[in-house]
Each structure stands twice: as structure tokens, then as C-alpha cells.
Short mmCIF file of N, CA and C in Angstrom, two decimals:
data_model
loop_
_atom_site.label_atom_id
_atom_site.label_comp_id
_atom_site.label_asym_id
_atom_site.label_seq_id
_atom_site.Cartn_x
_atom_site.Cartn_y
_atom_site.Cartn_z
N MET M 71 101.48 175.36 179.24
CA MET M 71 101.75 175.63 177.65
C MET M 71 102.93 176.84 177.98
N ILE M 72 104.34 176.66 177.29
CA ILE M 72 105.29 178.01 176.83
C ILE M 72 104.97 177.85 175.08
N TYR M 73 104.99 179.47 175.46
CA TYR M 73 104.78 180.31 173.95
C TYR M 73 106.30 180.95 173.60
N VAL M 74 106.36 180.69 172.20
CA VAL M 74 108.05 181.37 172.04
C VAL M 74 107.48 181.65 170.38
N LEU M 75 107.91 183.61 170.81
CA LEU M 75 108.02 183.98 169.88
C LEU M 75 109.18 184.61 169.04
N GLU M 76 109.39 183.87 168.51
CA GLU M 76 110.79 184.04 167.49
C GLU M 76 111.23 185.79 166.51
N LEU M 77 111.89 186.12 166.71
CA LEU M 77 111.94 187.58 166.07
C LEU M 77 112.92 188.08 165.51
N PRO M 78 113.36 187.04 164.19
CA PRO M 78 114.62 186.97 163.94
C PRO M 78 114.48 188.71 163.12
N GLU M 79 116.14 188.91 162.90
CA GLU M 79 116.40 190.35 162.40
C GLU M 79 116.01 190.75 161.01
N ASN M 80 116.36 189.51 160.29
CA ASN M 80 115.79 189.08 158.58
C ASN M 80 114.88 187.77 158.76
N GLY M 81 113.59 188.58 158.52
CA GLY M 81 112.54 187.58 158.25
C GLY M 81 111.30 187.50 159.09
N ALA M 82 110.60 186.31 158.84
CA ALA M 82 109.23 186.89 159.33
C ALA M 82 109.53 186.45 160.91
N PRO M 83 108.95 187.17 161.53
CA PRO M 83 108.33 186.39 163.37
C PRO M 83 107.99 184.89 163.19
N ARG M 84 108.18 184.00 164.08
CA ARG M 84 107.60 182.75 164.16
C ARG M 84 107.33 182.52 165.72
N ALA M 85 106.07 181.73 165.41
CA ALA M 85 105.56 181.59 166.90
C ALA M 85 105.12 180.26 166.86
N TRP M 86 105.83 179.98 168.28
CA TRP M 86 105.31 178.05 168.21
C TRP M 86 105.65 178.01 169.71
N PHE M 87 104.91 176.72 170.36
CA PHE M 87 104.81 176.22 171.39
C PHE M 87 105.40 175.16 172.42
N ALA M 88 105.33 175.01 173.19
CA ALA M 88 106.04 173.55 174.15
C ALA M 88 105.16 173.01 174.95
N TYR M 89 104.57 171.77 175.00
CA TYR M 89 103.85 171.96 176.17
C TYR M 89 104.37 171.42 177.30
N ASP M 90 105.42 171.49 177.94
CA ASP M 90 105.99 171.78 179.26
C ASP M 90 107.77 172.14 178.97
N ASP M 91 108.39 171.69 179.80
CA ASP M 91 109.73 172.16 180.24
C ASP M 91 110.17 171.32 179.38
N GLU M 92 110.07 169.73 179.46
CA GLU M 92 110.81 169.05 179.04
C GLU M 92 110.87 169.08 177.42
N ASP M 93 109.41 169.39 177.17
CA ASP M 93 109.04 169.14 175.45
C ASP M 93 109.71 171.20 174.87
N PHE M 94 109.88 171.79 175.88
CA PHE M 94 110.59 173.23 175.29
C PHE M 94 112.16 172.60 175.16
N SER M 95 112.34 172.29 176.06
CA SER M 95 114.00 171.75 176.48
C SER M 95 114.30 170.71 174.82
N ARG M 96 113.61 170.09 174.50
CA ARG M 96 113.86 169.18 173.61
C ARG M 96 113.89 170.04 172.31
N LYS M 97 112.34 170.91 171.62
CA LYS M 97 112.73 171.74 170.60
C LYS M 97 113.66 172.70 170.17
N VAL M 98 114.34 173.59 172.01
CA VAL M 98 115.44 174.44 171.68
C VAL M 98 116.64 173.69 171.28
N ALA M 99 116.91 172.59 171.61
CA ALA M 99 118.30 171.71 171.59
C ALA M 99 118.39 170.98 169.92
N ALA M 100 116.79 170.50 169.84
CA ALA M 100 116.76 170.15 168.17
C ALA M 100 117.24 171.55 167.04
N SER M 101 117.15 172.42 167.59
CA SER M 101 117.30 173.43 166.67
C SER M 101 118.66 174.18 166.76
N ASP M 102 119.56 174.04 167.55
CA ASP M 102 120.43 174.32 167.90
C ASP M 102 121.89 173.91 167.93
N PRO M 103 122.74 174.81 167.54
CA PRO M 103 124.33 174.00 166.91
C PRO M 103 125.04 173.57 168.14
N LEU M 104 124.26 173.67 169.31
CA LEU M 104 125.25 172.96 169.87
C LEU M 104 124.67 172.01 170.80
N GLU M 105 125.47 170.46 171.19
CA GLU M 105 124.37 169.16 171.86
C GLU M 105 124.07 169.80 173.34
N SER M 106 122.85 168.97 172.99
CA SER M 106 121.78 169.58 174.48
C SER M 106 122.55 169.15 176.04
N TRP M 107 123.81 168.39 176.08
CA TRP M 107 124.52 168.47 177.19
C TRP M 107 125.27 169.58 177.21
N GLU M 108 125.50 170.35 176.01
CA GLU M 108 126.29 171.78 175.99
C GLU M 108 125.48 172.99 176.55
N ILE M 109 123.98 172.41 175.69
CA ILE M 109 123.60 173.86 176.36
C ILE M 109 122.86 173.54 177.89
N HIS M 110 122.67 172.38 178.60
CA HIS M 110 122.69 171.88 179.83
C HIS M 110 122.58 170.56 180.32
N ASP M 111 123.31 170.16 181.44
CA ASP M 111 123.88 169.17 182.16
C ASP M 111 124.23 169.35 183.48
N ASP M 112 123.93 168.39 184.14
CA ASP M 112 124.36 167.72 185.40
C ASP M 112 125.10 166.67 185.70
N VAL M 113 126.44 166.34 185.92
CA VAL M 113 127.30 165.48 186.25
C VAL M 113 128.00 165.40 187.04
N THR M 114 128.66 164.31 187.32
CA THR M 114 130.05 164.48 188.35
C THR M 114 130.98 164.50 187.63
N ALA M 115 132.14 164.50 187.98
CA ALA M 115 133.55 164.61 187.89
C ALA M 115 133.83 162.72 187.62
N LEU M 116 133.33 161.96 188.40
CA LEU M 116 133.29 160.43 188.26
C LEU M 116 132.40 160.70 187.05
N GLY M 117 131.74 161.00 186.68
CA GLY M 117 130.85 160.45 185.64
C GLY M 117 131.31 161.35 183.88
N LEU M 118 132.16 162.46 184.19
CA LEU M 118 132.93 162.75 183.20
C LEU M 118 133.59 162.00 182.46
N LEU M 119 134.42 161.35 183.56
CA LEU M 119 135.94 160.33 183.89
C LEU M 119 135.72 159.03 182.89
N ASN M 120 134.14 158.37 183.22
CA ASN M 120 133.14 157.27 183.00
C ASN M 120 132.87 157.60 181.21
N ASP M 121 132.59 158.90 180.94
CA ASP M 121 132.24 159.21 179.54
C ASP M 121 133.41 159.12 178.51
N VAL M 122 134.62 159.36 178.95
CA VAL M 122 135.83 159.31 178.26
C VAL M 122 136.58 157.82 178.31
N GLY M 123 135.89 156.85 179.02
CA GLY M 123 136.30 155.46 179.23
C GLY M 123 137.17 155.32 180.62
N HIS M 124 137.39 156.03 181.41
CA HIS M 124 137.84 156.01 182.58
C HIS M 124 137.34 155.58 184.09
N PRO M 125 137.18 154.83 184.17
CA PRO M 125 136.38 154.72 185.53
C PRO M 125 136.87 155.08 186.89
N VAL M 126 138.33 155.40 186.73
CA VAL M 126 138.74 155.61 188.06
C VAL M 126 139.55 157.01 187.71
N ALA M 127 140.04 157.24 188.55
CA ALA M 127 141.04 158.60 188.68
C ALA M 127 142.93 158.05 188.79
N ASP M 128 143.24 157.27 188.01
CA ASP M 128 144.12 156.62 187.97
C ASP M 128 145.18 157.39 186.99
N ALA M 129 146.77 157.02 187.03
CA ALA M 129 147.89 158.21 186.69
C ALA M 129 147.39 157.86 184.91
N THR M 130 146.83 157.37 184.13
CA THR M 130 146.54 157.46 183.02
C THR M 130 145.25 158.58 183.25
N ALA M 131 144.25 158.30 183.71
CA ALA M 131 143.18 159.19 183.27
C ALA M 131 143.90 160.53 183.93
N ARG M 132 144.62 160.92 184.89
CA ARG M 132 145.61 162.52 185.50
C ARG M 132 146.17 162.69 184.46
N GLU M 133 146.69 161.86 183.39
CA GLU M 133 147.66 162.22 182.57
C GLU M 133 147.14 162.64 181.41
N GLN M 134 146.02 162.01 180.73
CA GLN M 134 145.09 162.20 179.96
C GLN M 134 144.06 163.09 179.49
N PHE M 135 143.39 163.18 181.28
CA PHE M 135 142.37 164.00 181.08
C PHE M 135 142.72 165.25 182.15
N PRO M 136 143.49 165.79 182.47
CA PRO M 136 144.19 166.60 183.73
C PRO M 136 142.96 167.83 184.00
N ALA M 137 142.02 167.96 183.04
CA ALA M 137 141.18 169.26 184.10
C ALA M 137 139.73 168.29 184.50
N ILE M 138 139.33 167.10 183.79
CA ILE M 138 138.42 166.87 184.49
C ILE M 138 138.51 165.98 186.24
N CYS M 139 140.13 165.83 186.22
CA CYS M 139 140.97 165.11 187.40
C CYS M 139 141.08 165.76 188.69
N ALA M 140 141.07 167.39 187.94
CA ALA M 140 141.01 168.16 188.72
C ALA M 140 139.47 169.14 188.91
N LEU M 141 138.70 168.77 188.53
CA LEU M 141 137.60 168.90 188.99
C LEU M 141 136.62 167.78 190.22
N GLY M 142 137.12 166.84 189.50
CA GLY M 142 137.26 165.84 190.68
C GLY M 142 137.98 165.97 192.54
N ASP M 143 139.13 166.49 192.26
CA ASP M 143 139.66 166.81 193.39
C ASP M 143 139.17 168.01 194.05
N GLU M 144 139.68 168.92 193.06
CA GLU M 144 138.74 170.54 193.35
C GLU M 144 137.13 170.06 194.47
N HIS M 145 136.02 169.50 193.80
CA HIS M 145 134.63 169.46 194.12
C HIS M 145 134.35 168.33 194.58
N GLY M 146 135.15 167.24 194.60
CA GLY M 146 134.65 165.91 195.11
C GLY M 146 134.15 165.16 193.83
N TRP M 147 134.52 163.71 193.76
CA TRP M 147 134.36 163.13 192.67
C TRP M 147 132.60 162.69 192.35
N HIS M 148 131.90 163.31 193.53
CA HIS M 148 130.25 162.71 193.19
C HIS M 148 129.26 164.16 193.52
N THR M 149 130.51 165.11 193.62
CA THR M 149 129.52 166.26 193.56
C THR M 149 128.84 166.61 192.31
N PRO M 150 127.71 166.90 192.06
CA PRO M 150 126.99 167.16 191.13
C PRO M 150 127.58 168.85 190.33
N LEU M 151 127.67 168.71 189.22
CA LEU M 151 128.38 170.04 188.54
C LEU M 151 127.70 170.43 187.45
N TYR M 152 127.49 171.37 187.29
CA TYR M 152 126.13 171.83 186.39
C TYR M 152 127.13 172.31 185.08
N ARG M 153 126.68 172.31 183.89
CA ARG M 153 127.11 172.86 182.80
C ARG M 153 126.13 173.68 181.71
N ALA M 154 126.20 175.09 181.71
CA ALA M 154 125.19 175.62 180.60
C ALA M 154 126.40 176.30 179.61
N ASP M 155 126.24 176.45 178.69
CA ASP M 155 127.54 177.17 177.72
C ASP M 155 127.01 178.45 177.64
N TYR M 156 125.93 178.34 177.21
CA TYR M 156 125.09 179.86 177.13
C TYR M 156 125.03 181.04 178.34
N VAL M 157 124.95 180.14 179.14
CA VAL M 157 124.97 180.53 180.27
C VAL M 157 126.43 181.17 181.34
N LEU M 158 127.18 180.35 181.03
CA LEU M 158 128.73 179.97 182.09
C LEU M 158 129.72 180.42 181.09
N GLY M 159 129.56 180.21 179.86
CA GLY M 159 130.76 180.18 179.20
C GLY M 159 131.16 178.51 178.65
N ARG M 160 131.41 178.39 177.58
CA ARG M 160 131.77 177.57 176.98
C ARG M 160 132.54 176.57 177.48
N GLY M 161 131.91 175.10 177.87
CA GLY M 161 132.88 173.89 179.16
C GLY M 161 133.00 174.44 180.32
N VAL M 162 132.20 175.48 180.82
CA VAL M 162 132.55 175.84 182.48
C VAL M 162 131.29 174.73 182.83
N PHE M 163 132.47 174.20 184.16
CA PHE M 163 130.86 173.65 185.70
C PHE M 163 131.71 174.47 186.13
N ARG M 164 129.93 174.62 187.31
CA ARG M 164 129.96 174.82 188.78
C ARG M 164 129.12 174.27 189.26
N THR M 165 129.24 173.89 190.35
CA THR M 165 128.81 173.30 191.53
C THR M 165 127.28 174.01 191.98
N ALA M 166 127.30 175.08 191.52
CA ALA M 166 125.98 175.84 191.90
C ALA M 166 124.94 175.68 190.57
N PRO M 167 123.56 174.99 191.43
CA PRO M 167 122.58 174.46 190.01
C PRO M 167 122.48 175.44 188.78
N VAL M 168 122.48 175.06 187.81
CA VAL M 168 121.42 176.24 186.87
C VAL M 168 120.34 175.36 186.32
N GLU M 169 119.42 176.26 185.87
CA GLU M 169 118.07 175.66 185.97
C GLU M 169 117.94 175.24 184.77
N ASP M 170 117.18 174.91 183.96
CA ASP M 170 116.58 173.90 182.64
C ASP M 170 116.11 175.52 182.17
N ARG M 171 115.44 176.07 182.74
CA ARG M 171 114.84 177.13 181.87
C ARG M 171 115.24 178.64 181.38
N ALA M 172 116.39 178.55 182.68
CA ALA M 172 117.57 179.62 182.25
C ALA M 172 118.50 178.95 181.05
N ALA M 173 118.66 177.86 181.00
CA ALA M 173 119.59 177.57 180.08
C ALA M 173 119.34 177.53 178.52
N PHE M 174 118.07 176.70 178.94
CA PHE M 174 117.53 176.77 177.11
C PHE M 174 117.18 178.32 176.82
N SER M 175 116.81 178.97 177.94
CA SER M 175 116.29 180.35 177.19
C SER M 175 117.36 181.28 176.95
N ALA M 176 118.47 181.03 177.54
CA ALA M 176 119.88 181.42 176.90
C ALA M 176 120.29 180.93 175.62
N ALA M 177 120.05 179.82 175.18
CA ALA M 177 120.03 179.15 174.11
C ALA M 177 119.70 180.26 173.05
N LEU M 178 118.25 180.19 173.55
CA LEU M 178 117.33 181.10 172.06
C LEU M 178 118.00 182.34 172.20
N ALA M 179 117.83 182.98 172.95
CA ALA M 179 118.54 184.51 173.17
C ALA M 179 119.79 184.57 172.37
N ALA M 180 120.55 183.15 172.44
CA ALA M 180 121.71 183.54 171.37
C ALA M 180 121.89 184.02 170.35
N ARG M 181 120.55 183.20 169.57
CA ARG M 181 120.50 183.65 168.14
C ARG M 181 120.17 184.44 167.89
N ALA M 182 120.31 184.79 166.52
CA ALA M 182 120.13 186.46 165.78
C ALA M 182 118.85 186.58 165.97
N GLY M 183 118.59 188.18 166.57
CA GLY M 183 117.14 188.47 165.96
C GLY M 183 117.15 188.77 168.18
N ASN M 184 115.19 188.83 168.13
CA ASN M 184 115.15 188.97 169.47
C ASN M 184 113.90 187.48 170.00
N CYS M 185 114.08 187.51 170.99
CA CYS M 185 112.93 186.17 171.06
C CYS M 185 112.40 186.36 172.30
N CYS M 186 111.12 185.73 172.64
CA CYS M 186 109.93 185.79 173.45
C CYS M 186 109.32 185.02 174.20
N ILE M 187 109.62 184.66 175.34
CA ILE M 187 109.27 183.18 176.08
C ILE M 187 108.00 183.58 176.82
N TYR M 188 106.86 182.96 176.78
CA TYR M 188 105.54 183.26 177.27
C TYR M 188 105.52 181.92 178.19
N TRP M 189 105.29 181.82 179.82
CA TRP M 189 105.98 180.78 180.26
C TRP M 189 104.11 180.07 180.37
N ASN M 190 103.35 180.54 180.09
CA ASN M 190 101.90 180.25 180.38
C ASN M 190 101.44 180.84 179.36
N GLU M 191 99.90 180.59 179.39
CA GLU M 191 98.86 181.38 178.34
C GLU M 191 98.69 182.60 178.75
N ARG M 192 98.30 183.07 180.13
CA ARG M 192 97.96 184.16 180.51
C ARG M 192 99.17 185.00 180.14
N GLU M 193 100.42 184.83 180.33
CA GLU M 193 101.27 185.71 179.76
C GLU M 193 101.09 185.56 178.38
N ALA M 194 101.24 185.25 177.47
CA ALA M 194 100.97 184.95 176.02
C ALA M 194 100.21 185.76 175.70
N VAL M 195 98.78 185.59 176.11
CA VAL M 195 97.13 186.70 176.00
C VAL M 195 97.90 187.76 176.15
N GLY M 196 98.28 187.93 177.37
CA GLY M 196 98.66 189.73 177.90
C GLY M 196 99.72 190.38 177.13
N ALA M 197 100.62 189.65 176.46
CA ALA M 197 101.72 189.77 175.54
C ALA M 197 100.86 190.50 174.29
N PHE M 198 99.86 189.76 173.80
CA PHE M 198 99.38 189.30 172.41
C PHE M 198 98.31 190.85 172.86
N GLU M 199 97.59 191.02 173.51
CA GLU M 199 96.59 192.65 174.08
C GLU M 199 97.31 193.46 174.03
N GLY M 200 99.00 193.67 174.14
CA GLY M 200 99.84 194.77 174.05
C GLY M 200 100.65 194.94 175.53
N GLY M 201 100.18 194.16 176.43
CA GLY M 201 101.17 194.29 177.34
C GLY M 201 102.36 193.70 177.49
N ASP M 202 103.44 193.38 176.03
CA ASP M 202 104.57 193.23 176.02
C ASP M 202 105.36 194.27 175.46
N PRO M 203 106.05 195.11 175.47
CA PRO M 203 106.64 196.27 175.00
C PRO M 203 107.38 195.80 173.58
N ARG M 204 107.68 194.82 173.77
CA ARG M 204 108.94 194.60 172.69
C ARG M 204 108.29 193.90 171.65
N ILE M 205 106.74 193.85 171.54
CA ILE M 205 105.85 193.57 170.39
C ILE M 205 104.50 194.11 170.11
N ALA M 206 104.40 195.19 171.00
CA ALA M 206 103.70 196.90 171.42
C ALA M 206 103.68 197.26 170.53
N GLY M 207 102.55 198.24 169.94
CA GLY M 207 102.46 199.04 168.57
C GLY M 207 102.94 198.56 167.02
N LYS M 208 102.26 199.97 166.38
CA LYS M 208 101.70 199.28 164.85
C LYS M 208 103.00 198.73 164.19
N GLU M 209 104.26 198.95 164.63
CA GLU M 209 105.43 198.51 163.72
C GLU M 209 105.58 196.93 164.13
N HIS M 210 105.39 196.64 164.81
CA HIS M 210 105.36 195.19 165.60
C HIS M 210 104.20 193.72 165.22
N TRP M 211 103.43 194.95 163.61
CA TRP M 211 101.68 193.89 163.86
C TRP M 211 102.11 192.49 163.28
N ARG M 212 103.52 192.75 162.70
CA ARG M 212 103.32 190.94 162.40
C ARG M 212 103.95 190.09 163.56
N ALA M 213 104.47 190.48 164.59
CA ALA M 213 104.90 190.09 165.54
C ALA M 213 103.52 189.67 166.33
N ARG M 214 103.12 190.19 166.40
CA ARG M 214 101.38 190.24 167.10
C ARG M 214 100.65 189.23 166.27
N HIS M 215 100.51 189.31 165.60
CA HIS M 215 99.49 188.41 164.58
C HIS M 215 100.29 186.98 164.65
N ALA M 216 101.86 186.84 164.41
CA ALA M 216 102.09 185.40 164.25
C ALA M 216 101.91 184.90 165.77
N LEU M 217 101.73 185.62 167.31
CA LEU M 217 101.73 185.08 168.18
C LEU M 217 99.85 184.48 168.03
N PHE M 218 99.37 185.66 167.70
CA PHE M 218 97.73 185.10 167.72
C PHE M 218 97.65 183.97 166.88
N GLU M 219 98.21 183.58 165.64
CA GLU M 219 98.29 182.97 165.00
C GLU M 219 98.47 181.40 165.68
N GLN M 220 99.29 181.42 166.60
CA GLN M 220 99.36 180.23 167.49
C GLN M 220 98.89 180.45 168.65
N LEU M 221 98.09 181.31 169.06
CA LEU M 221 97.08 181.42 170.27
C LEU M 221 95.62 180.91 169.96
N VAL M 222 95.71 181.20 168.08
CA VAL M 222 94.50 180.48 167.66
C VAL M 222 94.45 178.94 167.27
N ALA M 223 95.30 178.88 167.10
CA ALA M 223 95.47 177.01 166.32
C ALA M 223 95.46 176.36 167.52
N LEU M 224 95.72 176.85 168.98
CA LEU M 224 96.25 176.05 170.01
C LEU M 224 94.83 176.51 170.64
N GLU M 225 93.88 177.23 170.17
CA GLU M 225 92.42 177.08 170.70
C GLU M 225 92.49 177.68 171.87
N VAL M 226 93.70 178.92 172.19
CA VAL M 226 93.45 179.73 173.29
C VAL M 226 92.58 180.59 172.76
N LEU M 227 92.44 181.29 171.88
CA LEU M 227 92.12 182.52 171.75
C LEU M 227 91.09 182.12 170.03
N SER M 228 89.88 182.91 169.56
CA SER M 228 89.04 182.44 168.69
C SER M 228 89.41 183.19 167.93
N ASP M 229 88.96 183.00 166.49
CA ASP M 229 89.23 183.62 165.28
C ASP M 229 87.90 183.93 164.74
N ASP M 230 87.78 185.72 165.25
CA ASP M 230 86.19 185.88 165.26
C ASP M 230 86.18 186.50 163.78
N GLN M 231 86.89 186.87 163.21
CA GLN M 231 86.90 187.38 161.59
C GLN M 231 86.28 186.68 160.77
#
């Protein structure tokens, strides 16, 4: 499981979880202003051209979609291209892969406030026990409590009180 603790600048901390990377990606995308393919996508230049209704890079496609055709000419029409707007910039494609986790973590980080992502139970419990300086200390007790409540709800920790 993946555990997330959102610390908005104004408002109470909020903890939530995702079962796995796919669930994490889906939940981040569902609450983001960008489309999921803007947060993270891999496609070819030919795929982009097909998406806009042109199966080949003919003269019409080159006139109407010069940027897509330039990508195909430069990198090859079947070369995977990666998009991750929060990592690379708006609408930027590159041939080097962008990991899903990096792209969706960057989407969370772009929101107002701070966000703590714990990629497994051990990290989340360690953070609650004081191992994460972002939520350690008396001034962050609300954040630790939100994380604690999530861990209790998922039966990772017990509520002995």
C-alpha cells in the first residue's frame, strides 16, 4: 500500500491510501485539474497524429499539425515519447522515460501546501513514530494524528486508547 499525507497551507491535514501504483495514479488524476494523459503518458508521434484524425503524415497533417510532425521526423514515428507536464513542463515530450511515480508525485507536489508520500507500510509507520522531520515535533501533531487515523483504519496500527 501507498500512504499519502496532504498538508494544505490552509486547512486540516488529510491522509489517504492507494492499494498500488495504478490506484495511486488513478486517485491523483481524479483530483487534479489536468487530464491523466497530461500528468503522465507515453505515446508515439504516429499515435499523436492518429489521435487528431490523421493516420499518416501527409501534406494536410504537416500543415495542420507541424509540431507533431516535427516530433515524428526528429525521433521516428514509432519511438516512444513521454509526457509528464508537472515534471517536464506543459506539453513537452521526450524520449527518456518518466516513471509513473515521479509524474504523479509531482502532480501532488504542485498543489498548495506540502505532501508526504510513504511508499509502503514501514515508511508510514516510521513517519508516524517521528522518522519524518516534515511531521515531527509538537507543532505537527495534527498531521501525525491524520496519518495515525489512516493507519488504524487500515489495521496497520491499533488504537489502544
